[in-house]
Amino acid sequence: MELGIEIIKNDDGQTLGVAGGNYRIIASGDKTDNKYAVIEMIVPPGGGPPPHSHPDTHETFYVLEGEVEFQTEQGKSTVGAGGFITIPLGGAIHCFTNTSKSVAKLLCTVMPAGLEKVFELVGAPVGMGEFAPIPELTEDRRELMARIDRQYGQKTYPKGYLD
């Protein structure tokens, strides 16, 4: 696959309601020969994913605006604008929550691509500035998450697992 220069504007890309925030898929693995994907995450107060791990994915976050509380098995750390988090291959359990009173914005890169496909399966399309509620964790939703975890080689843990 031959890749050329591509310019993606600030309103390009699919935006999905995921984990209480808006995740805009800026660069999908479909366009990067599955080498990486880039996702912009707009996270309102209280938003953020549950604890999870993905052993075959290297994930990074750059905090563009606001701050999030990042949590791992080693503890919690508040990371503000300009901060950078890297989760290497291996499956470290991690999550983040916007514990502030204002919206946070993160730029997430995953290598190889694939995590954006998870977001497409669990998320719901939203318009700019709209925030979809976090879906209720019904038995059907649990089964869906378990299927996605198996399909994408990851594991999702309940909220509070790292406390």
Tab-separated table of N, CA and C in Angstrom:
chain	number	residue	atom	x	y	z
A	1	MET	N	0.849	-1.185	0.000
A	1	MET	CA	0.000	0.000	0.000
A	1	MET	C	0.887	1.239	0.000
A	2	GLU	N	0.708	2.077	-0.970
A	2	GLU	CA	1.485	3.309	-1.060
A	2	GLU	C	0.769	4.404	-0.287
A	3	LEU	N	1.494	5.036	0.612
A	3	LEU	CA	0.912	6.094	1.417
A	3	LEU	C	1.414	7.440	0.937
A	4	GLY	N	0.510	8.390	0.843
A	4	GLY	CA	0.885	9.733	0.457
A	4	GLY	C	0.591	10.692	1.584
A	5	ILE	N	0.978	11.927	1.396
A	5	ILE	CA	0.706	12.954	2.393
A	5	ILE	C	-0.792	13.209	2.416
A	6	GLU	N	-1.337	13.274	3.625
A	6	GLU	CA	-2.759	13.553	3.790
A	6	GLU	C	-2.908	14.630	4.851
A	7	ILE	N	-3.727	15.596	4.576
A	7	ILE	CA	-4.027	16.653	5.539
A	7	ILE	C	-5.440	16.430	6.043
A	8	ILE	N	-5.563	16.323	7.350
A	8	ILE	CA	-6.853	16.077	7.980
A	8	ILE	C	-7.213	17.336	8.755
A	9	LYS	N	-8.329	17.926	8.412
A	9	LYS	CA	-8.743	19.181	9.033
A	9	LYS	C	-9.430	18.923	10.368
A	10	ASN	N	-9.598	19.988	11.150
A	10	ASN	CA	-10.114	19.854	12.509
A	10	ASN	C	-11.547	19.354	12.597
A	11	ASP	N	-12.278	19.341	11.501
A	11	ASP	CA	-13.637	18.806	11.541
A	11	ASP	C	-13.771	17.525	10.719
A	12	ASP	N	-12.652	16.948	10.280
A	12	ASP	CA	-12.663	15.678	9.553
A	12	ASP	C	-12.607	14.520	10.536
A	13	GLY	N	-13.068	13.388	10.090
A	13	GLY	CA	-12.992	12.183	10.911
A	13	GLY	C	-14.309	11.895	11.601
A	14	GLN	N	-14.517	10.644	11.910
A	14	GLN	CA	-15.727	10.182	12.571
A	14	GLN	C	-15.635	10.477	14.067
A	15	THR	N	-16.696	11.065	14.647
A	15	THR	CA	-16.742	11.342	16.073
A	15	THR	C	-17.756	10.416	16.729
A	16	LEU	N	-17.299	9.740	17.782
A	16	LEU	CA	-18.124	8.747	18.470
A	16	LEU	C	-18.214	9.063	19.953
A	17	GLY	N	-19.370	8.813	20.536
A	17	GLY	CA	-19.529	8.910	21.973
A	17	GLY	C	-19.014	7.625	22.602
A	18	VAL	N	-17.914	7.731	23.361
A	18	VAL	CA	-17.280	6.573	23.993
A	18	VAL	C	-16.930	6.945	25.434
A	19	ALA	N	-17.323	6.118	26.393
A	19	ALA	CA	-16.945	6.268	27.801
A	19	ALA	C	-17.256	7.669	28.345
A	20	GLY	N	-18.357	8.258	27.876
A	20	GLY	CA	-18.757	9.573	28.354
A	20	GLY	C	-18.102	10.722	27.632
A	21	GLY	N	-17.185	10.446	26.695
A	21	GLY	CA	-16.496	11.495	25.952
A	21	GLY	C	-16.746	11.375	24.463
A	22	ASN	N	-16.148	12.274	23.709
A	22	ASN	CA	-16.220	12.236	22.256
A	22	ASN	C	-14.854	11.873	21.705
A	23	TYR	N	-14.792	10.795	20.960
A	23	TYR	CA	-13.547	10.307	20.376
A	23	TYR	C	-13.634	10.491	18.870
A	24	ARG	N	-12.745	11.343	18.349
A	24	ARG	CA	-12.707	11.578	16.893
A	24	ARG	C	-11.556	10.783	16.314
A	25	ILE	N	-11.879	9.888	15.421
A	25	ILE	CA	-10.849	9.076	14.777
A	25	ILE	C	-10.227	9.928	13.673
A	26	ILE	N	-9.021	10.391	13.945
A	26	ILE	CA	-8.312	11.270	13.011
A	26	ILE	C	-7.623	10.448	11.935
A	27	ALA	N	-6.921	9.405	12.336
A	27	ALA	CA	-6.226	8.523	11.384
A	27	ALA	C	-6.534	7.086	11.777
A	28	SER	N	-7.234	6.401	10.909
A	28	SER	CA	-7.606	5.014	11.153
A	28	SER	C	-6.562	4.086	10.547
A	29	GLY	N	-6.475	2.894	11.087
A	29	GLY	CA	-5.565	1.887	10.537
A	29	GLY	C	-5.838	1.589	9.077
A	30	ASP	N	-7.071	1.837	8.632
A	30	ASP	CA	-7.404	1.641	7.222
A	30	ASP	C	-6.553	2.528	6.311
A	31	LYS	N	-6.084	3.655	6.848
A	31	LYS	CA	-5.290	4.599	6.051
A	31	LYS	C	-3.805	4.554	6.366
A	32	THR	N	-3.405	3.727	7.369
A	32	THR	CA	-1.994	3.691	7.774
A	32	THR	C	-1.391	2.300	7.620
A	33	ASP	N	-2.031	1.484	6.823
A	33	ASP	CA	-1.582	0.102	6.664
A	33	ASP	C	-1.554	-0.597	8.026
A	34	ASN	N	-2.493	-0.194	8.902
A	34	ASN	CA	-2.646	-0.727	10.262
A	34	ASN	C	-1.420	-0.548	11.147
A	35	LYS	N	-0.532	0.368	10.786
A	35	LYS	CA	0.654	0.616	11.616
A	35	LYS	C	0.304	1.404	12.867
A	36	TYR	N	-0.636	2.331	12.770
A	36	TYR	CA	-1.033	3.160	13.908
A	36	TYR	C	-2.406	3.757	13.645
A	37	ALA	N	-3.006	4.292	14.703
A	37	ALA	CA	-4.229	5.080	14.604
A	37	ALA	C	-4.089	6.246	15.571
A	38	VAL	N	-4.737	7.357	15.250
A	38	VAL	CA	-4.708	8.550	16.091
A	38	VAL	C	-6.148	8.949	16.399
A	39	ILE	N	-6.420	9.172	17.682
A	39	ILE	CA	-7.762	9.501	18.138
A	39	ILE	C	-7.693	10.737	19.022
A	40	GLU	N	-8.523	11.723	18.730
A	40	GLU	CA	-8.675	12.888	19.600
A	40	GLU	C	-9.788	12.573	20.593
A	41	MET	N	-9.529	12.788	21.866
A	41	MET	CA	-10.495	12.478	22.912
A	41	MET	C	-10.894	13.750	23.645
A	42	ILE	N	-12.166	14.095	23.565
A	42	ILE	CA	-12.718	15.227	24.307
A	42	ILE	C	-13.467	14.607	25.486
A	43	VAL	N	-12.992	14.869	26.700
A	43	VAL	CA	-13.500	14.166	27.879
A	43	VAL	C	-14.095	15.182	28.863
A	44	PRO	N	-15.430	15.139	29.045
A	44	PRO	CA	-16.041	16.061	29.998
A	44	PRO	C	-15.771	15.612	31.430
A	45	PRO	N	-16.053	16.475	32.408
A	45	PRO	CA	-15.896	16.071	33.806
A	45	PRO	C	-16.633	14.759	34.073
A	46	GLY	N	-15.944	13.837	34.733
A	46	GLY	CA	-16.522	12.538	35.052
A	46	GLY	C	-16.330	11.482	33.981
A	47	GLY	N	-15.907	11.886	32.776
A	47	GLY	CA	-15.736	10.946	31.680
A	47	GLY	C	-14.408	10.220	31.740
A	48	GLY	N	-14.339	9.109	31.042
A	48	GLY	CA	-13.119	8.324	30.955
A	48	GLY	C	-13.444	6.845	30.930
A	49	PRO	N	-12.560	6.034	30.360
A	49	PRO	CA	-12.824	4.604	30.214
A	49	PRO	C	-12.616	3.838	31.523
A	50	PRO	N	-13.239	2.655	31.631
A	50	PRO	CA	-12.966	1.805	32.788
A	50	PRO	C	-11.560	1.225	32.674
A	51	PRO	N	-11.051	0.651	33.750
A	51	PRO	CA	-9.731	0.006	33.661
A	51	PRO	C	-9.728	-1.059	32.566
A	52	HIS	N	-8.637	-1.100	31.832
A	52	HIS	CA	-8.527	-2.062	30.739
A	52	HIS	C	-7.062	-2.317	30.430
A	53	SER	N	-6.813	-3.367	29.660
A	53	SER	CA	-5.458	-3.672	29.210
A	53	SER	C	-5.523	-4.228	27.799
A	54	HIS	N	-4.457	-3.993	27.050
A	54	HIS	CA	-4.349	-4.520	25.685
A	54	HIS	C	-2.876	-4.824	25.432
A	55	PRO	N	-2.469	-6.090	25.681
A	55	PRO	CA	-1.050	-6.475	25.659
A	55	PRO	C	-0.343	-6.257	24.326
A	56	ASP	N	-1.077	-6.264	23.238
A	56	ASP	CA	-0.441	-6.169	21.927
A	56	ASP	C	-0.523	-4.773	21.318
A	57	THR	N	-0.854	-3.782	22.141
A	57	THR	CA	-0.984	-2.408	21.654
A	57	THR	C	-0.150	-1.472	22.514
A	58	HIS	N	0.684	-0.667	21.877
A	58	HIS	CA	1.408	0.424	22.540
A	58	HIS	C	0.521	1.650	22.390
A	59	GLU	N	0.187	2.286	23.501
A	59	GLU	CA	-0.733	3.418	23.484
A	59	GLU	C	-0.071	4.624	24.128
A	60	THR	N	-0.253	5.790	23.521
A	60	THR	CA	0.256	7.019	24.112
A	60	THR	C	-0.868	8.049	24.184
A	61	PHE	N	-0.746	8.932	25.170
A	61	PHE	CA	-1.682	10.044	25.325
A	61	PHE	C	-0.878	11.317	25.506
A	62	TYR	N	-1.267	12.356	24.791
A	62	TYR	CA	-0.718	13.687	24.998
A	62	TYR	C	-1.887	14.560	25.436
A	63	VAL	N	-1.783	15.175	26.599
A	63	VAL	CA	-2.861	16.012	27.115
A	63	VAL	C	-2.729	17.397	26.484
A	64	LEU	N	-3.701	17.742	25.668
A	64	LEU	CA	-3.695	19.029	24.964
A	64	LEU	C	-4.296	20.147	25.809
A	65	GLU	N	-5.388	19.827	26.517
A	65	GLU	CA	-6.086	20.818	27.339
A	65	GLU	C	-6.623	20.139	28.590
A	66	GLY	N	-6.725	20.897	29.661
A	66	GLY	CA	-7.308	20.375	30.886
A	66	GLY	C	-6.390	19.395	31.585
A	67	GLU	N	-7.010	18.509	32.367
A	67	GLU	CA	-6.232	17.502	33.078
A	67	GLU	C	-7.084	16.270	33.321
A	68	VAL	N	-6.409	15.137	33.461
A	68	VAL	CA	-7.072	13.879	33.778
A	68	VAL	C	-6.310	13.197	34.912
A	69	GLU	N	-7.024	12.370	35.658
A	69	GLU	CA	-6.386	11.533	36.663
A	69	GLU	C	-6.132	10.190	35.988
A	70	PHE	N	-4.873	9.858	35.829
A	70	PHE	CA	-4.471	8.628	35.171
A	70	PHE	C	-4.176	7.598	36.246
A	71	GLN	N	-4.701	6.395	36.081
A	71	GLN	CA	-4.538	5.375	37.112
A	71	GLN	C	-3.991	4.079	36.517
A	72	THR	N	-3.018	3.500	37.223
A	72	THR	CA	-2.434	2.208	36.864
A	72	THR	C	-2.359	1.369	38.134
A	73	GLU	N	-1.800	0.192	38.029
A	73	GLU	CA	-1.606	-0.653	39.209
A	73	GLU	C	-0.614	-0.010	40.186
A	74	GLN	N	0.214	0.935	39.720
A	74	GLN	CA	1.182	1.616	40.578
A	74	GLN	C	0.578	2.814	41.308
A	75	GLY	N	-0.628	3.218	40.957
A	75	GLY	CA	-1.254	4.343	41.637
A	75	GLY	C	-1.884	5.335	40.688
A	76	LYS	N	-2.178	6.525	41.222
A	76	LYS	CA	-2.851	7.592	40.477
A	76	LYS	C	-1.909	8.765	40.285
A	77	SER	N	-2.101	9.465	39.166
A	77	SER	CA	-1.322	10.665	38.895
A	77	SER	C	-2.185	11.632	38.091
A	78	THR	N	-2.199	12.893	38.487
A	78	THR	CA	-2.908	13.906	37.721
A	78	THR	C	-1.975	14.425	36.639
A	79	VAL	N	-2.462	14.419	35.401
A	79	VAL	CA	-1.654	14.830	34.252
A	79	VAL	C	-2.364	15.982	33.559
A	80	GLY	N	-1.684	17.119	33.472
A	80	GLY	CA	-2.265	18.310	32.866
A	80	GLY	C	-1.747	18.564	31.468
A	81	ALA	N	-2.195	19.687	30.898
A	81	ALA	CA	-1.822	20.070	29.540
A	81	ALA	C	-0.309	20.029	29.366
A	82	GLY	N	0.130	19.403	28.294
A	82	GLY	CA	1.550	19.234	28.017
A	82	GLY	C	2.110	17.937	28.558
A	83	GLY	N	1.332	17.214	29.380
A	83	GLY	CA	1.781	15.942	29.927
A	83	GLY	C	1.625	14.819	28.910
A	84	PHE	N	2.436	13.796	29.076
A	84	PHE	CA	2.467	12.678	28.127
A	84	PHE	C	2.479	11.363	28.898
A	85	ILE	N	1.663	10.434	28.459
A	85	ILE	CA	1.570	9.113	29.080
A	85	ILE	C	1.861	8.077	28.005
A	86	THR	N	2.664	7.074	28.335
A	86	THR	CA	2.911	5.988	27.392
A	86	THR	C	2.652	4.655	28.076
A	87	ILE	N	1.896	3.811	27.403
A	87	ILE	CA	1.619	2.464	27.890
A	87	ILE	C	2.255	1.505	26.890
A	88	PRO	N	3.408	0.925	27.260
A	88	PRO	CA	4.110	0.063	26.313
A	88	PRO	C	3.384	-1.268	26.108
A	89	LEU	N	3.844	-2.008	25.142
A	89	LEU	CA	3.335	-3.355	24.921
A	89	LEU	C	3.477	-4.154	26.216
A	90	GLY	N	2.564	-5.055	26.459
A	90	GLY	CA	2.688	-5.906	27.627
A	90	GLY	C	1.417	-6.053	28.436
A	91	GLY	N	0.487	-5.134	28.310
A	91	GLY	CA	-0.796	-5.324	28.965
A	91	GLY	C	-0.979	-4.694	30.318
A	92	ALA	N	-0.284	-3.606	30.612
A	92	ALA	CA	-0.493	-2.911	31.891
A	92	ALA	C	-1.938	-2.418	31.976
A	93	ILE	N	-2.552	-2.635	33.129
A	93	ILE	CA	-3.931	-2.182	33.340
A	93	ILE	C	-3.902	-0.682	33.605
A	94	HIS	N	-4.785	0.052	32.929
A	94	HIS	CA	-4.798	1.509	33.055
A	94	HIS	C	-6.191	2.061	32.771
A	95	CYS	N	-6.404	3.289	33.206
A	95	CYS	CA	-7.622	4.033	32.892
A	95	CYS	C	-7.358	5.503	33.223
A	96	PHE	N	-8.274	6.351	32.820
A	96	PHE	CA	-8.194	7.751	33.222
A	96	PHE	C	-9.599	8.281	33.427
A	97	THR	N	-9.679	9.329	34.248
A	97	THR	CA	-10.946	9.998	34.519
A	97	THR	C	-10.687	11.494	34.548
A	98	ASN	N	-11.593	12.246	33.964
A	98	ASN	CA	-11.512	13.695	34.092
A	98	ASN	C	-12.148	14.052	35.429
A	99	THR	N	-11.316	14.325	36.428
A	99	THR	CA	-11.809	14.664	37.765
A	99	THR	C	-11.923	16.173	37.970
A	100	SER	N	-11.657	16.945	36.912
A	100	SER	CA	-11.721	18.400	37.031
A	100	SER	C	-13.139	18.891	36.727
A	101	LYS	N	-13.300	20.210	36.741
A	101	LYS	CA	-14.592	20.820	36.451
A	101	LYS	C	-14.696	21.309	35.009
A	102	SER	N	-13.635	21.080	34.194
A	102	SER	CA	-13.677	21.522	32.794
A	102	SER	C	-13.302	20.372	31.862
A	103	VAL	N	-13.610	20.550	30.619
A	103	VAL	CA	-13.357	19.530	29.595
A	103	VAL	C	-11.852	19.351	29.402
A	104	ALA	N	-11.437	18.111	29.208
A	104	ALA	CA	-10.043	17.800	28.882
A	104	ALA	C	-9.985	17.314	27.439
A	105	LYS	N	-8.858	17.556	26.799
A	105	LYS	CA	-8.659	17.090	25.421
A	105	LYS	C	-7.334	16.349	25.367
A	106	LEU	N	-7.376	15.124	24.829
A	106	LEU	CA	-6.176	14.293	24.708
A	106	LEU	C	-6.002	13.846	23.266
A	107	LEU	N	-4.772	13.613	22.896
A	107	LEU	CA	-4.463	13.017	21.601
A	107	LEU	C	-3.875	11.641	21.901
A	108	CYS	N	-4.550	10.612	21.431
A	108	CYS	CA	-4.168	9.227	21.700
A	108	CYS	C	-3.645	8.598	20.405
A	109	THR	N	-2.508	7.927	20.498
A	109	THR	CA	-1.966	7.173	19.366
A	109	THR	C	-1.819	5.725	19.799
A	110	VAL	N	-2.276	4.807	18.966
A	110	VAL	CA	-2.131	3.380	19.233
A	110	VAL	C	-1.340	2.733	18.108
A	111	MET	N	-0.421	1.839	18.508
A	111	MET	CA	0.431	1.150	17.547
A	111	MET	C	0.482	-0.324	17.918
A	112	PRO	N	0.116	-1.233	17.066
A	112	PRO	CA	-0.499	-1.017	15.760
A	112	PRO	C	-1.930	-0.510	15.922
A	113	ALA	N	-2.541	-0.178	14.804
A	113	ALA	CA	-3.937	0.251	14.805
A	113	ALA	C	-4.816	-0.901	15.265
A	114	GLY	N	-6.039	-0.594	15.567
A	114	GLY	CA	-7.018	-1.602	15.956
A	114	GLY	C	-7.941	-1.123	17.048
A	115	LEU	N	-7.403	-0.349	18.005
A	115	LEU	CA	-8.236	0.135	19.105
A	115	LEU	C	-9.353	1.042	18.598
A	116	GLU	N	-9.115	1.748	17.500
A	116	GLU	CA	-10.169	2.598	16.936
A	116	GLU	C	-11.357	1.766	16.475
A	117	LYS	N	-11.110	0.508	16.103
A	117	LYS	CA	-12.207	-0.395	15.711
A	117	LYS	C	-13.057	-0.743	16.929
A	118	VAL	N	-12.427	-0.880	18.097
A	118	VAL	CA	-13.165	-1.103	19.340
A	118	VAL	C	-14.079	0.088	19.592
A	119	PHE	N	-13.550	1.307	19.435
A	119	PHE	CA	-14.357	2.506	19.659
A	119	PHE	C	-15.542	2.555	18.697
A	120	GLU	N	-15.338	2.119	17.462
A	120	GLU	CA	-16.434	2.094	16.492
A	120	GLU	C	-17.531	1.118	16.926
A	121	LEU	N	-17.148	0.021	17.558
A	121	LEU	CA	-18.124	-0.983	17.991
A	121	LEU	C	-18.863	-0.582	19.268
A	122	VAL	N	-18.185	0.084	20.195
A	122	VAL	CA	-18.827	0.438	21.466
A	122	VAL	C	-19.421	1.840	21.460
A	123	GLY	N	-18.996	2.678	20.532
A	123	GLY	CA	-19.435	4.065	20.523
A	123	GLY	C	-20.682	4.300	19.702
A	124	ALA	N	-21.229	5.486	19.856
A	124	ALA	CA	-22.392	5.927	19.090
A	124	ALA	C	-22.028	7.238	18.408
A	125	PRO	N	-22.392	7.403	17.132
A	125	PRO	CA	-22.084	8.667	16.450
A	125	PRO	C	-22.681	9.862	17.194
A	126	VAL	N	-21.883	10.924	17.317
A	126	VAL	CA	-22.342	12.159	17.958
A	126	VAL	C	-21.899	13.350	17.126
A	127	GLY	N	-22.613	14.450	17.286
A	127	GLY	CA	-22.225	15.689	16.638
A	127	GLY	C	-21.237	16.442	17.502
A	128	MET	N	-20.555	17.403	16.904
A	128	MET	CA	-19.599	18.211	17.650
A	128	MET	C	-20.317	18.903	18.809
A	129	GLY	N	-19.733	18.812	20.002
A	129	GLY	CA	-20.303	19.462	21.173
A	129	GLY	C	-21.364	18.656	21.898
A	130	GLU	N	-21.814	17.536	21.315
A	130	GLU	CA	-22.785	16.668	21.977
A	130	GLU	C	-22.027	15.580	22.734
A	131	PHE	N	-22.497	15.236	23.900
A	131	PHE	CA	-21.899	14.143	24.659
A	131	PHE	C	-22.968	13.095	24.932
A	132	ALA	N	-22.742	11.895	24.430
A	132	ALA	CA	-23.673	10.797	24.675
A	132	ALA	C	-23.470	10.295	26.099
A	133	PRO	N	-24.546	9.885	26.758
A	133	PRO	CA	-24.379	9.346	28.114
A	133	PRO	C	-23.619	8.016	28.073
A	134	ILE	N	-22.969	7.684	29.187
A	134	ILE	CA	-22.306	6.389	29.295
A	134	ILE	C	-23.397	5.324	29.304
A	135	PRO	N	-23.306	4.327	28.401
A	135	PRO	CA	-24.363	3.312	28.339
A	135	PRO	C	-24.465	2.526	29.645
A	136	GLU	N	-25.690	2.154	29.985
A	136	GLU	CA	-25.922	1.341	31.174
A	136	GLU	C	-25.282	-0.027	30.970
A	137	LEU	N	-24.688	-0.562	32.016
A	137	LEU	CA	-23.987	-1.845	31.928
A	137	LEU	C	-24.984	-2.991	32.140
A	138	THR	N	-25.802	-3.220	31.106
A	138	THR	CA	-26.780	-4.306	31.132
A	138	THR	C	-26.068	-5.623	30.824
A	139	GLU	N	-26.778	-6.726	30.958
A	139	GLU	CA	-26.197	-8.030	30.631
A	139	GLU	C	-25.819	-8.081	29.146
A	140	ASP	N	-26.655	-7.514	28.265
A	140	ASP	CA	-26.330	-7.471	26.833
A	140	ASP	C	-25.052	-6.669	26.592
A	141	ARG	N	-24.895	-5.557	27.298
A	141	ARG	CA	-23.695	-4.718	27.142
A	141	ARG	C	-22.455	-5.463	27.643
A	142	ARG	N	-22.587	-6.166	28.760
A	142	ARG	CA	-21.466	-6.975	29.271
A	142	ARG	C	-21.044	-8.030	28.255
A	143	GLU	N	-22.027	-8.703	27.649
A	143	GLU	CA	-21.729	-9.723	26.641
A	143	GLU	C	-21.051	-9.104	25.427
A	144	LEU	N	-21.533	-7.936	24.995
A	144	LEU	CA	-20.903	-7.235	23.868
A	144	LEU	C	-19.454	-6.912	24.193
A	145	MET	N	-19.200	-6.366	25.381
A	145	MET	CA	-17.836	-6.007	25.770
A	145	MET	C	-16.941	-7.245	25.839
A	146	ALA	N	-17.470	-8.349	26.342
A	146	ALA	CA	-16.684	-9.595	26.421
A	146	ALA	C	-16.334	-10.087	25.013
A	147	ARG	N	-17.265	-10.002	24.082
A	147	ARG	CA	-16.990	-10.417	22.685
A	147	ARG	C	-15.922	-9.519	22.060
A	148	ILE	N	-16.044	-8.223	22.280
A	148	ILE	CA	-15.068	-7.274	21.721
A	148	ILE	C	-13.694	-7.517	22.340
A	149	ASP	N	-13.659	-7.733	23.650
A	149	ASP	CA	-12.381	-8.022	24.317
A	149	ASP	C	-11.709	-9.241	23.689
A	150	ARG	N	-12.474	-10.314	23.487
A	150	ARG	CA	-11.899	-11.524	22.876
A	150	ARG	C	-11.426	-11.252	21.452
A	151	GLN	N	-12.240	-10.548	20.682
A	151	GLN	CA	-11.910	-10.282	19.282
A	151	GLN	C	-10.661	-9.422	19.134
A	152	TYR	N	-10.461	-8.471	20.053
A	152	TYR	CA	-9.355	-7.520	19.921
A	152	TYR	C	-8.230	-7.752	20.923
A	153	GLY	N	-8.248	-8.882	21.619
A	153	GLY	CA	-7.142	-9.241	22.507
A	153	GLY	C	-6.934	-8.293	23.664
A	154	GLN	N	-8.021	-7.837	24.249
A	154	GLN	CA	-7.905	-6.929	25.378
A	154	GLN	C	-8.772	-7.436	26.519
A	155	LYS	N	-8.697	-6.755	27.645
A	155	LYS	CA	-9.518	-7.119	28.795
A	155	LYS	C	-10.022	-5.851	29.458
A	156	THR	N	-11.323	-5.807	29.739
A	156	THR	CA	-11.930	-4.675	30.412
A	156	THR	C	-12.300	-5.104	31.834
A	157	TYR	N	-11.972	-4.237	32.794
A	157	TYR	CA	-12.224	-4.505	34.210
A	157	TYR	C	-13.309	-3.562	34.699
A	158	PRO	N	-13.978	-3.905	35.809
A	158	PRO	CA	-15.024	-3.012	36.330
A	158	PRO	C	-14.432	-1.705	36.877
A	159	LYS	N	-15.244	-0.642	36.822
A	159	LYS	CA	-14.844	0.636	37.442
A	159	LYS	C	-14.438	0.355	38.878
A	160	GLY	N	-13.405	0.993	39.360
A	160	GLY	CA	-12.949	0.801	40.722
A	160	GLY	C	-11.988	-0.364	40.891
A	161	TYR	N	-11.703	-1.092	39.835
A	161	TYR	CA	-10.811	-2.263	39.918
A	161	TYR	C	-9.420	-1.884	40.441
A	162	LEU	N	-8.941	-0.718	40.071
A	162	LEU	CA	-7.580	-0.307	40.454
A	162	LEU	C	-7.534	0.427	41.803
A	163	ASP	N	-8.685	0.635	42.420
A	163	ASP	CA	-8.705	1.344	43.714
A	163	ASP	C	-8.174	0.487	44.837
